[in-house]
Amino acid sequence: MSKKPEHVIILGAGPAGLATGHEISTKGGKVTVLEKNNFVGGLCRTLEEDGYKFDLGGHRWFSKNEDLNNWFRHLMAGEIVMVNRISRIYYDRKYFFYPIKFSDIFKNTGPLTILHAGLGFLWAAIQQSVSDKPIITMKQAYVSQFGNKLYDMFFRRYSEKVWGRPCEELSADWVSQRSKGLSIWTTVRDALVGSNNKVTSLIDEFMYPRDGYMRIPERLAEDIRSSGSDVLLGSAVRSIKYHGPDDFEVFFNSNGQERSIRGNAVVSTIPLGYLAKILKPECTEEVSLAADSLEFRDLITVNVKLSKKQVSPDTWLYIQDSDILFGRLHEPKNWSPAMVPDGDHTSLVLECFCTFHDEIWQMSDEEIANRCVRDLVDKLKFFEESDYLGANVVRTRFAYPVYDLDYAAK
Ligand SMILES: Cc1cc2nc3c(=O)[nH]c(=O)nc-3n(C[C@H](O)[C@H](O)[C@H](O)COP(=O)(O)OP(=O)(O)OC[C@H]3O[C@@H](n4cnc5c(N)ncnc54)[C@H](O)[C@@H]3O)c2cc1C
């Protein structure tokens, strides 16, 4: 762009689109945000039924950038609660704290496992100090950090639930962006003496909007509108035409009507695969093929409503055992008391990772809810059947981009 844009059209009202729109509009620029849904937030969505609120999967705010944290505090003033992070892993019917504590391993496993895990860990530490072999796959990333046995116990099965394929076929990048700064030595120190809070995935406390994560996009949209710009809901983008330098036209369907607007710049946050198909002039075949080959995992969220005060102390519980349908759960009340109707009730939010049309996706909502409740009652023994008040099942396409081995090249 040769000059400061006068009107920016933003595609998608998820956090990325709205944060962009917020930055421009609150500094005096004009934006139009086009969102196909009738609500803002994208994946950062919070639903509510009977006074039970739930995110599509618990979202936490965490950044090591203090400017960003201050921006967040300002945006969400009066709505922030601090959440103590307690994460555990459920493995072989037993609970282990995450970050891993050696005391748990001693308490919950036999001498052979301890020996195996200890030797694997030591070997990984030696390898990490002497080897400069590149770490390419997710398995290599975990093994280099924790050793073979701990990887097998605490990471392999959960990762395979999330991604639906072996860790050998996935990129190490996902592990490194989730555990920036985490080396085997910080793992040892944290396992022995506790975290110093500096590593991305191990923080002990985080900020959360009292009424659910969707309050963040809602607040952004409020500010954009009060700055005189627009957030248009029910507006599905169909194509983008380039007329010349600083001159774009975006065609969209607004509640059944074909419309278009013109702007000096377009910022897209809609799925890349779709964007590549709607550009005019069209993009090259190579780009189009690359866009088609991007893969995604889908998600089924189950919100289980309970007549019980509390089920677990956890912020997150990661379920390794493959006979349990869901891979992760959280109890929203542990994040914010405002997420449940009153102190006598609680809920559990379960994440079932799947791919459109696989056997999990093909189950009916009722089958999924029943299966999850059976797992919670019979296997995890979290509550009695009589505590169960009902469940909501929400299906989300394109929840996670798959970091396969050639995702970056695509
Ligand atoms: C279960 C789960 C847990 C997560 N936990 C965390 C967490 O703890 N912390 C964290 O920071 N992140 C977390 N994330 C990731 C976070 O949700 C995403 O990174 C974030 O939502 C991405 O924002 P976005 O705006 O890029 O995309 P999206 O949220 O996907 O928004 C894109 C928007 O574009 C709209 N759109 C699509 N096509 C069109 C079209 N043709 N026309 C108009 N609009 C269109 C969509 O409807 C959507 O509103 C989690 C994600 C999941 C699934």
Short mmCIF file of C-alpha atoms and ligand atoms in Angstrom, two decimals:
data_model
loop_
_atom_site.label_atom_id
_atom_site.label_comp_id
_atom_site.label_asym_id
_atom_site.label_seq_id
_atom_site.Cartn_x
_atom_site.Cartn_y
_atom_site.Cartn_z
CA MET A 1 0.00 0.00 0.00
CA SER A 2 1.42 3.35 -1.01
CA LYS A 3 -0.48 5.49 1.49
CA LYS A 4 -2.34 5.09 4.76
CA PRO A 5 -5.56 3.20 3.92
CA GLU A 6 -8.77 5.17 4.33
CA HIS A 7 -11.11 2.22 4.51
CA VAL A 8 -10.00 -1.27 5.46
CA ILE A 9 -12.28 -4.23 4.87
CA ILE A 10 -11.67 -7.04 7.34
CA LEU A 11 -12.87 -10.55 6.61
CA GLY A 12 -13.92 -12.47 9.72
CA ALA A 13 -14.87 -11.30 13.22
CA GLY A 14 -12.81 -13.78 15.23
CA PRO A 15 -10.16 -12.40 17.59
CA ALA A 16 -7.67 -11.76 14.76
CA GLY A 17 -10.09 -9.75 12.60
CA LEU A 18 -11.53 -7.82 15.51
CA ALA A 19 -8.15 -7.03 17.08
CA THR A 20 -7.03 -5.65 13.70
CA GLY A 21 -10.23 -3.65 13.36
CA HIS A 22 -9.89 -2.38 16.92
CA GLU A 23 -6.34 -1.18 16.37
CA ILE A 24 -7.27 0.71 13.19
CA SER A 25 -10.65 2.11 14.22
CA THR A 26 -9.64 3.30 17.69
CA LYS A 27 -6.76 5.20 16.07
CA GLY A 28 -9.10 7.07 13.74
CA GLY A 29 -9.25 4.74 10.70
CA LYS A 30 -12.42 3.40 9.12
CA VAL A 31 -13.02 -0.36 8.99
CA THR A 32 -15.80 -2.68 7.95
CA VAL A 33 -15.62 -6.15 9.47
CA LEU A 34 -17.60 -8.81 7.59
CA GLU A 35 -18.62 -11.89 9.57
CA LYS A 36 -20.65 -14.77 8.18
CA ASN A 37 -22.03 -15.86 11.56
CA ASN A 38 -24.65 -13.96 13.48
CA PHE A 39 -22.22 -13.61 16.38
CA VAL A 40 -18.64 -12.44 16.77
CA GLY A 41 -15.77 -14.48 18.19
CA GLY A 42 -15.11 -17.33 15.75
CA LEU A 43 -13.51 -20.15 17.71
CA CYS A 44 -13.46 -17.93 20.82
CA ARG A 45 -17.12 -18.57 21.35
CA THR A 46 -18.92 -18.92 24.66
CA LEU A 47 -22.37 -20.48 24.69
CA GLU A 48 -24.94 -20.34 27.45
CA GLU A 49 -27.86 -22.55 28.40
CA ASP A 50 -29.82 -22.58 31.66
CA GLY A 51 -27.20 -20.31 33.23
CA TYR A 52 -24.32 -22.67 32.32
CA LYS A 53 -21.74 -20.89 30.15
CA PHE A 54 -19.02 -22.71 28.28
CA ASP A 55 -16.26 -21.96 25.79
CA LEU A 56 -15.83 -24.36 22.86
CA GLY A 57 -12.84 -25.56 24.88
CA GLY A 58 -11.43 -23.56 27.80
CA HIS A 59 -9.43 -20.58 26.49
CA ARG A 60 -6.89 -18.81 28.64
CA TRP A 61 -5.27 -15.42 28.10
CA PHE A 62 -1.53 -15.65 28.37
CA SER A 63 1.23 -13.52 26.94
CA LYS A 64 4.77 -12.79 28.05
CA ASN A 65 4.44 -9.37 26.39
CA GLU A 66 3.53 -6.88 29.13
CA ASP A 67 2.30 -4.27 26.61
CA LEU A 68 -0.18 -6.83 25.35
CA ASN A 69 -1.18 -7.77 28.90
CA ASN A 70 -1.79 -4.11 29.73
CA TRP A 71 -3.82 -3.70 26.56
CA PHE A 72 -5.91 -6.69 27.66
CA ARG A 73 -6.35 -5.32 31.20
CA HIS A 74 -7.54 -2.03 29.75
CA LEU A 75 -9.93 -3.67 27.25
CA MET A 76 -11.44 -6.02 29.83
CA ALA A 77 -11.37 -3.65 32.82
CA GLY A 78 -13.74 -4.82 35.55
CA GLU A 79 -14.28 -8.25 33.94
CA ILE A 80 -11.03 -10.11 34.62
CA VAL A 81 -10.70 -12.99 37.04
CA MET A 82 -7.39 -14.63 37.88
CA VAL A 83 -7.37 -18.41 37.50
CA ASN A 84 -4.97 -20.70 39.32
CA ARG A 85 -3.74 -23.24 36.88
CA ILE A 86 -3.95 -26.87 37.96
CA SER A 87 -3.37 -29.21 35.04
CA ARG A 88 -3.36 -32.94 35.41
CA ILE A 89 -2.91 -35.89 33.12
CA TYR A 90 -5.10 -38.96 33.44
CA TYR A 91 -3.07 -41.99 32.47
CA ASP A 92 -3.86 -45.64 33.14
CA ARG A 93 -6.63 -44.70 35.58
CA LYS A 94 -4.28 -42.51 37.63
CA TYR A 95 -3.71 -38.76 37.95
CA PHE A 96 -0.39 -37.02 37.37
CA PHE A 97 0.24 -33.30 37.71
CA TYR A 98 1.41 -31.39 34.67
CA PRO A 99 4.13 -30.01 34.72
CA ILE A 100 5.32 -33.50 35.59
CA LYS A 101 6.25 -34.04 39.24
CA PHE A 102 8.64 -36.85 40.00
CA SER A 103 6.81 -37.48 43.28
CA ASP A 104 3.69 -38.44 41.26
CA ILE A 105 5.62 -40.93 39.21
CA PHE A 106 7.00 -42.51 42.38
CA LYS A 107 3.55 -42.61 43.95
CA ASN A 108 1.61 -43.93 40.94
CA THR A 109 3.90 -46.35 39.15
CA GLY A 110 6.06 -49.37 39.92
CA PRO A 111 9.88 -49.56 40.21
CA LEU A 112 10.30 -50.84 36.64
CA THR A 113 8.43 -47.86 35.18
CA ILE A 114 10.41 -45.47 37.39
CA LEU A 115 13.68 -47.01 36.23
CA HIS A 116 12.59 -46.95 32.60
CA ALA A 117 11.37 -43.34 32.81
CA GLY A 118 14.49 -42.22 34.70
CA LEU A 119 16.91 -43.82 32.25
CA GLY A 120 14.96 -42.48 29.27
CA PHE A 121 14.99 -39.01 30.78
CA LEU A 122 18.71 -39.16 31.49
CA TRP A 123 19.44 -40.42 27.99
CA ALA A 124 17.39 -37.59 26.50
CA ALA A 125 19.30 -35.07 28.63
CA ILE A 126 22.63 -36.43 27.39
CA GLN A 127 21.40 -36.44 23.80
CA GLN A 128 20.16 -32.87 24.10
CA SER A 129 23.56 -31.73 25.35
CA VAL A 130 25.69 -33.47 22.72
CA SER A 131 23.55 -33.91 19.61
CA ASP A 132 22.90 -31.24 17.01
CA LYS A 133 20.57 -33.43 14.95
CA PRO A 134 17.56 -31.39 13.81
CA ILE A 135 14.29 -32.14 15.58
CA ILE A 136 11.66 -32.62 12.90
CA THR A 137 8.75 -34.66 14.20
CA MET A 138 6.48 -34.20 17.20
CA LYS A 139 7.73 -37.49 18.63
CA GLN A 140 11.35 -36.32 18.42
CA ALA A 141 10.40 -33.04 20.10
CA TYR A 142 8.73 -34.77 23.06
CA VAL A 143 11.35 -37.50 23.39
CA SER A 144 14.19 -34.98 23.38
CA GLN A 145 12.48 -33.13 26.22
CA PHE A 146 11.15 -35.96 28.37
CA GLY A 147 12.68 -39.23 27.18
CA ASN A 148 10.98 -42.19 25.53
CA LYS A 149 9.03 -43.58 28.46
CA LEU A 150 7.57 -40.28 29.70
CA TYR A 151 6.65 -39.38 26.12
CA ASP A 152 4.83 -42.68 25.81
CA MET A 153 3.04 -42.22 29.13
CA PHE A 154 2.07 -38.57 29.02
CA PHE A 155 2.13 -37.20 25.48
CA ARG A 156 1.78 -39.84 22.78
CA ARG A 157 -1.80 -40.93 23.23
CA TYR A 158 -3.18 -37.47 23.96
CA SER A 159 -1.41 -35.99 20.93
CA GLU A 160 -2.71 -38.79 18.77
CA LYS A 161 -6.23 -38.11 20.03
CA VAL A 162 -5.89 -34.42 19.18
CA TRP A 163 -4.38 -34.93 15.75
CA GLY A 164 -5.78 -38.32 14.73
CA ARG A 165 -2.43 -39.61 13.49
CA PRO A 166 0.91 -40.84 14.88
CA CYS A 167 3.32 -38.26 16.32
CA GLU A 168 5.93 -39.42 13.79
CA GLU A 169 3.76 -37.83 11.07
CA LEU A 170 3.42 -34.47 12.81
CA SER A 171 5.74 -31.50 12.92
CA ALA A 172 7.83 -30.59 15.97
CA ASP A 173 6.70 -26.96 15.51
CA TRP A 174 3.49 -27.44 17.45
CA VAL A 175 5.41 -28.67 20.50
CA SER A 176 7.96 -25.87 20.33
CA GLN A 177 5.37 -23.10 20.01
CA ARG A 178 3.49 -24.53 23.00
CA SER A 179 6.51 -24.91 25.22
CA LYS A 180 8.77 -22.03 24.23
CA GLY A 181 11.83 -21.92 26.46
CA LEU A 182 11.19 -25.36 27.89
CA SER A 183 14.32 -27.49 27.95
CA ILE A 184 14.93 -30.75 29.68
CA TRP A 185 16.69 -28.80 32.43
CA THR A 186 13.71 -26.53 33.08
CA THR A 187 11.58 -29.68 33.13
CA VAL A 188 13.85 -31.20 35.78
CA ARG A 189 13.91 -28.02 37.84
CA ASP A 190 10.13 -27.63 37.65
CA ALA A 191 9.61 -31.29 38.51
CA LEU A 192 11.77 -30.91 41.60
CA VAL A 193 11.24 -27.37 42.86
CA GLY A 194 8.28 -25.93 40.95
CA SER A 195 7.90 -23.53 38.06
CA ASN A 196 9.43 -20.04 37.90
CA ASN A 197 6.46 -19.02 35.71
CA LYS A 198 8.57 -18.05 32.71
CA VAL A 199 7.72 -20.85 30.30
CA THR A 200 4.67 -20.51 28.06
CA SER A 201 2.79 -23.69 28.89
CA LEU A 202 3.68 -23.92 32.56
CA ILE A 203 2.32 -20.68 34.01
CA ASP A 204 0.60 -21.05 37.35
CA GLU A 205 -1.97 -18.30 36.95
CA PHE A 206 -3.72 -16.66 34.02
CA MET A 207 -6.32 -14.01 33.23
CA TYR A 208 -9.80 -14.96 32.10
CA PRO A 209 -12.91 -12.88 31.33
CA ARG A 210 -15.44 -13.49 34.11
CA ASP A 211 -18.31 -14.42 31.73
CA GLY A 212 -16.36 -16.47 29.19
CA TYR A 213 -13.71 -15.90 26.57
CA MET A 214 -16.17 -14.56 24.02
CA ARG A 215 -16.35 -11.36 26.05
CA ILE A 216 -13.00 -10.42 24.47
CA PRO A 217 -14.31 -10.34 20.87
CA GLU A 218 -17.53 -8.77 22.10
CA ARG A 219 -15.61 -5.95 23.80
CA LEU A 220 -13.50 -5.43 20.66
CA ALA A 221 -16.63 -5.21 18.52
CA GLU A 222 -18.22 -2.72 20.95
CA ASP A 223 -15.20 -0.41 20.68
CA ILE A 224 -15.07 -0.70 16.88
CA ARG A 225 -18.71 0.27 16.61
CA SER A 226 -18.42 3.13 19.06
CA SER A 227 -15.47 4.48 17.03
CA GLY A 228 -17.87 4.86 14.09
CA SER A 229 -16.86 1.72 12.15
CA ASP A 230 -18.97 -1.31 11.27
CA VAL A 231 -19.06 -4.96 12.23
CA LEU A 232 -21.57 -6.60 9.88
CA LEU A 233 -22.89 -9.96 11.05
CA GLY A 234 -24.59 -12.52 8.80
CA SER A 235 -22.28 -11.34 6.00
CA ALA A 236 -20.54 -14.22 4.22
CA VAL A 237 -17.73 -13.11 1.91
CA ARG A 238 -18.05 -14.62 -1.58
CA SER A 239 -15.27 -13.01 -3.62
CA ILE A 240 -12.63 -10.30 -3.61
CA LYS A 241 -11.89 -8.28 -6.71
CA TYR A 242 -8.70 -6.32 -7.23
CA HIS A 243 -9.50 -3.20 -9.28
CA GLY A 244 -6.06 -1.62 -9.05
CA PRO A 245 -3.62 -0.21 -6.48
CA ASP A 246 -5.40 0.46 -3.16
CA ASP A 247 -8.74 -0.42 -4.70
CA PHE A 248 -10.51 -3.65 -3.72
CA GLU A 249 -14.12 -4.73 -3.89
CA VAL A 250 -15.46 -7.39 -1.57
CA PHE A 251 -18.66 -9.23 -2.52
CA PHE A 252 -20.68 -10.76 0.26
CA ASN A 253 -24.05 -12.27 0.95
CA SER A 254 -25.87 -10.42 3.67
CA ASN A 255 -28.89 -12.32 4.94
CA GLY A 256 -29.78 -13.54 1.44
CA GLN A 257 -28.87 -10.33 -0.43
CA GLU A 258 -25.77 -10.02 -2.65
CA ARG A 259 -23.86 -6.85 -1.75
CA SER A 260 -20.42 -5.37 -2.25
CA ILE A 261 -18.22 -2.73 -0.65
CA ARG A 262 -15.06 -1.03 -1.81
CA GLY A 263 -11.99 -0.34 0.27
CA ASN A 264 -8.34 0.61 0.02
CA ALA A 265 -7.11 -2.53 1.75
CA VAL A 266 -8.38 -5.96 2.71
CA VAL A 267 -7.27 -7.96 5.73
CA SER A 268 -8.36 -11.58 5.67
CA THR A 269 -8.68 -13.84 8.70
CA ILE A 270 -11.00 -16.37 7.04
CA PRO A 271 -9.68 -19.88 6.28
CA LEU A 272 -6.77 -19.69 3.83
CA GLY A 273 -8.10 -22.57 1.74
CA TYR A 274 -11.29 -20.61 1.06
CA LEU A 275 -9.54 -17.28 0.52
CA ALA A 276 -7.38 -18.75 -2.24
CA LYS A 277 -10.54 -19.76 -4.13
CA ILE A 278 -12.32 -16.40 -4.11
CA LEU A 279 -9.63 -14.02 -5.36
CA LYS A 280 -10.19 -12.21 -8.65
CA PRO A 281 -7.97 -12.34 -10.64
CA GLU A 282 -7.61 -15.98 -9.66
CA CYS A 283 -4.49 -17.23 -7.94
CA THR A 284 -2.16 -19.70 -9.64
CA GLU A 285 -2.95 -23.41 -9.72
CA GLU A 286 0.03 -24.07 -7.46
CA VAL A 287 -1.37 -21.77 -4.76
CA SER A 288 -4.82 -23.24 -5.17
CA LEU A 289 -3.51 -26.82 -4.79
CA ALA A 290 -1.47 -25.86 -1.73
CA ALA A 291 -4.56 -24.25 -0.19
CA ASP A 292 -6.60 -27.40 -0.88
CA SER A 293 -4.03 -29.59 0.80
CA LEU A 294 -4.12 -27.77 4.16
CA GLU A 295 -5.67 -30.13 6.69
CA PHE A 296 -7.77 -29.41 9.75
CA ARG A 297 -9.08 -31.29 12.75
CA ASP A 298 -12.64 -30.76 13.85
CA LEU A 299 -14.01 -30.65 17.36
CA ILE A 300 -17.10 -31.78 19.22
CA THR A 301 -17.61 -29.97 22.52
CA VAL A 302 -19.86 -31.54 25.14
CA ASN A 303 -21.07 -29.40 28.04
CA VAL A 304 -22.30 -31.65 30.87
CA LYS A 305 -24.58 -29.90 33.38
CA LEU A 306 -24.52 -31.22 36.93
CA SER A 307 -26.34 -30.81 40.19
CA LYS A 308 -23.15 -30.98 42.22
CA LYS A 309 -20.94 -28.35 43.87
CA GLN A 310 -17.61 -29.33 42.32
CA VAL A 311 -16.15 -32.31 40.50
CA SER A 312 -12.42 -31.71 40.30
CA PRO A 313 -9.79 -29.14 41.28
CA ASP A 314 -8.45 -29.01 37.72
CA THR A 315 -8.13 -26.18 35.26
CA TRP A 316 -7.47 -28.80 32.61
CA LEU A 317 -7.44 -32.56 32.70
CA TYR A 318 -5.73 -34.31 29.79
CA ILE A 319 -7.06 -37.79 29.13
CA GLN A 320 -4.51 -40.20 27.73
CA ASP A 321 -6.56 -43.38 27.98
CA SER A 322 -7.85 -44.26 24.55
CA ASP A 323 -11.01 -46.02 25.77
CA ILE A 324 -12.33 -42.59 26.89
CA LEU A 325 -13.95 -40.66 24.05
CA PHE A 326 -12.80 -37.15 24.97
CA GLY A 327 -9.22 -35.93 25.12
CA ARG A 328 -9.44 -32.99 27.48
CA LEU A 329 -11.89 -31.57 29.96
CA HIS A 330 -12.28 -28.56 32.17
CA GLU A 331 -14.72 -27.39 34.82
CA PRO A 332 -15.74 -23.80 33.95
CA LYS A 333 -16.68 -23.03 37.57
CA ASN A 334 -13.01 -23.48 38.51
CA TRP A 335 -12.23 -20.68 36.05
CA SER A 336 -15.00 -18.28 37.05
CA PRO A 337 -17.96 -18.77 39.41
CA ALA A 338 -20.07 -16.76 36.93
CA MET A 339 -19.94 -19.70 34.49
CA VAL A 340 -22.59 -21.65 36.43
CA PRO A 341 -26.09 -20.71 37.62
CA ASP A 342 -25.24 -20.90 41.35
CA GLY A 343 -22.86 -22.36 43.92
CA ASP A 344 -24.71 -25.70 44.10
CA HIS A 345 -24.19 -26.52 40.44
CA THR A 346 -21.24 -27.17 38.20
CA SER A 347 -20.50 -28.41 34.69
CA LEU A 348 -17.80 -30.19 32.74
CA VAL A 349 -16.72 -29.28 29.23
CA LEU A 350 -15.29 -32.17 27.23
CA GLU A 351 -13.37 -31.89 23.98
CA CYS A 352 -13.78 -34.77 21.51
CA PHE A 353 -11.20 -34.34 18.77
CA CYS A 354 -12.28 -35.73 15.42
CA THR A 355 -12.34 -35.25 11.67
CA PHE A 356 -15.46 -34.47 9.69
CA HIS A 357 -17.13 -37.79 8.74
CA ASP A 358 -14.95 -40.01 10.95
CA GLU A 359 -16.64 -42.43 13.36
CA ILE A 360 -16.86 -39.89 16.19
CA TRP A 361 -18.33 -37.20 13.94
CA GLN A 362 -20.89 -39.67 12.63
CA MET A 363 -22.26 -40.43 16.10
CA SER A 364 -25.50 -38.61 16.88
CA ASP A 365 -25.44 -35.85 19.51
CA GLU A 366 -27.35 -38.13 21.86
CA GLU A 367 -24.89 -41.01 21.38
CA ILE A 368 -21.95 -38.69 22.04
CA ALA A 369 -23.52 -37.25 25.19
CA ASN A 370 -24.44 -40.72 26.51
CA ARG A 371 -21.00 -42.13 25.82
CA CYS A 372 -19.31 -39.16 27.53
CA VAL A 373 -21.55 -39.43 30.59
CA ARG A 374 -20.82 -43.19 30.85
CA ASP A 375 -17.07 -42.45 30.69
CA LEU A 376 -17.42 -39.79 33.40
CA VAL A 377 -19.56 -41.96 35.69
CA ASP A 378 -18.09 -45.44 35.16
CA LYS A 379 -14.43 -44.75 34.41
CA LEU A 380 -13.56 -41.40 35.97
CA LYS A 381 -16.15 -41.80 38.77
CA PHE A 382 -16.69 -38.04 38.75
CA PHE A 383 -20.36 -38.06 39.75
CA GLU A 384 -23.43 -40.23 40.23
CA GLU A 385 -25.87 -40.64 37.39
CA SER A 386 -28.49 -38.85 39.51
CA ASP A 387 -26.33 -35.65 39.43
CA TYR A 388 -26.59 -35.44 35.65
CA LEU A 389 -28.95 -32.73 34.38
CA GLY A 390 -28.31 -32.82 30.62
CA ALA A 391 -25.71 -31.94 27.99
CA ASN A 392 -25.12 -29.65 25.02
CA VAL A 393 -23.22 -31.00 22.04
CA VAL A 394 -21.60 -28.44 19.71
CA ARG A 395 -19.79 -29.33 16.49
CA THR A 396 -17.02 -27.08 15.17
CA ARG A 397 -15.35 -27.49 11.80
CA PHE A 398 -11.73 -26.42 11.19
CA ALA A 399 -10.86 -26.17 14.89
CA TYR A 400 -7.16 -26.97 14.58
CA PRO A 401 -4.85 -26.64 11.57
CA VAL A 402 -2.87 -29.88 11.29
CA TYR A 403 0.87 -29.36 11.61
CA ASP A 404 1.81 -32.24 9.34
CA LEU A 405 5.39 -32.59 8.17
CA ASP A 406 5.02 -30.39 5.11
CA TYR A 407 2.51 -27.81 6.41
CA ALA A 408 5.08 -25.00 6.22
CA ALA A 409 5.93 -25.73 2.58
CA LYS A 410 2.22 -25.71 1.72
C1 LIG B 1 -10.64 -26.03 21.86
C2 LIG B 1 -9.77 -24.83 21.62
C3 LIG B 1 -9.08 -24.26 22.68
C4 LIG B 1 -8.27 -23.15 22.47
N1 LIG B 1 -7.62 -22.59 23.53
C5 LIG B 1 -6.95 -21.44 23.37
C6 LIG B 1 -6.37 -20.76 24.49
O1 LIG B 1 -6.42 -21.25 25.61
N2 LIG B 1 -5.77 -19.57 24.27
C7 LIG B 1 -5.68 -19.01 23.01
O2 LIG B 1 -5.12 -17.92 22.87
N3 LIG B 1 -6.19 -19.65 21.94
C8 LIG B 1 -6.82 -20.83 22.08
N4 LIG B 1 -7.37 -21.46 21.00
C9 LIG B 1 -7.12 -20.91 19.66
C10 LIG B 1 -8.04 -19.73 19.33
O3 LIG B 1 -9.40 -20.09 19.44
C11 LIG B 1 -7.75 -19.32 17.88
O4 LIG B 1 -6.37 -19.11 17.74
C12 LIG B 1 -8.45 -18.05 17.51
O5 LIG B 1 -9.85 -18.18 17.65
C13 LIG B 1 -8.14 -17.75 16.05
O6 LIG B 1 -8.73 -16.52 15.75
P1 LIG B 1 -8.98 -16.07 14.27
O7 LIG B 1 -9.69 -14.79 14.33
O8 LIG B 1 -7.71 -16.17 13.52
O9 LIG B 1 -9.89 -17.23 13.64
P2 LIG B 1 -11.37 -17.67 13.99
O10 LIG B 1 -11.61 -17.62 15.46
O11 LIG B 1 -11.57 -18.98 13.30
O12 LIG B 1 -12.26 -16.56 13.29
C14 LIG B 1 -12.43 -16.51 11.90
C15 LIG B 1 -13.78 -15.85 11.65
O13 LIG B 1 -13.97 -15.76 10.24
C16 LIG B 1 -15.32 -16.05 9.96
N5 LIG B 1 -15.46 -16.47 8.56
C17 LIG B 1 -15.06 -17.62 7.98
N6 LIG B 1 -15.38 -17.62 6.66
C18 LIG B 1 -15.99 -16.44 6.42
C19 LIG B 1 -16.54 -15.85 5.26
N7 LIG B 1 -16.55 -16.47 4.06
N8 LIG B 1 -17.09 -14.61 5.36
C20 LIG B 1 -17.10 -13.95 6.54
N9 LIG B 1 -16.60 -14.48 7.68
C21 LIG B 1 -16.04 -15.70 7.62
C22 LIG B 1 -15.65 -17.17 10.94
O14 LIG B 1 -17.05 -17.32 11.12
C23 LIG B 1 -14.94 -16.67 12.20
O15 LIG B 1 -15.77 -15.85 12.99
C24 LIG B 1 -8.15 -22.59 21.16
C25 LIG B 1 -8.85 -23.17 20.10
C26 LIG B 1 -9.65 -24.27 20.32
C27 LIG B 1 -10.41 -24.86 19.16
#
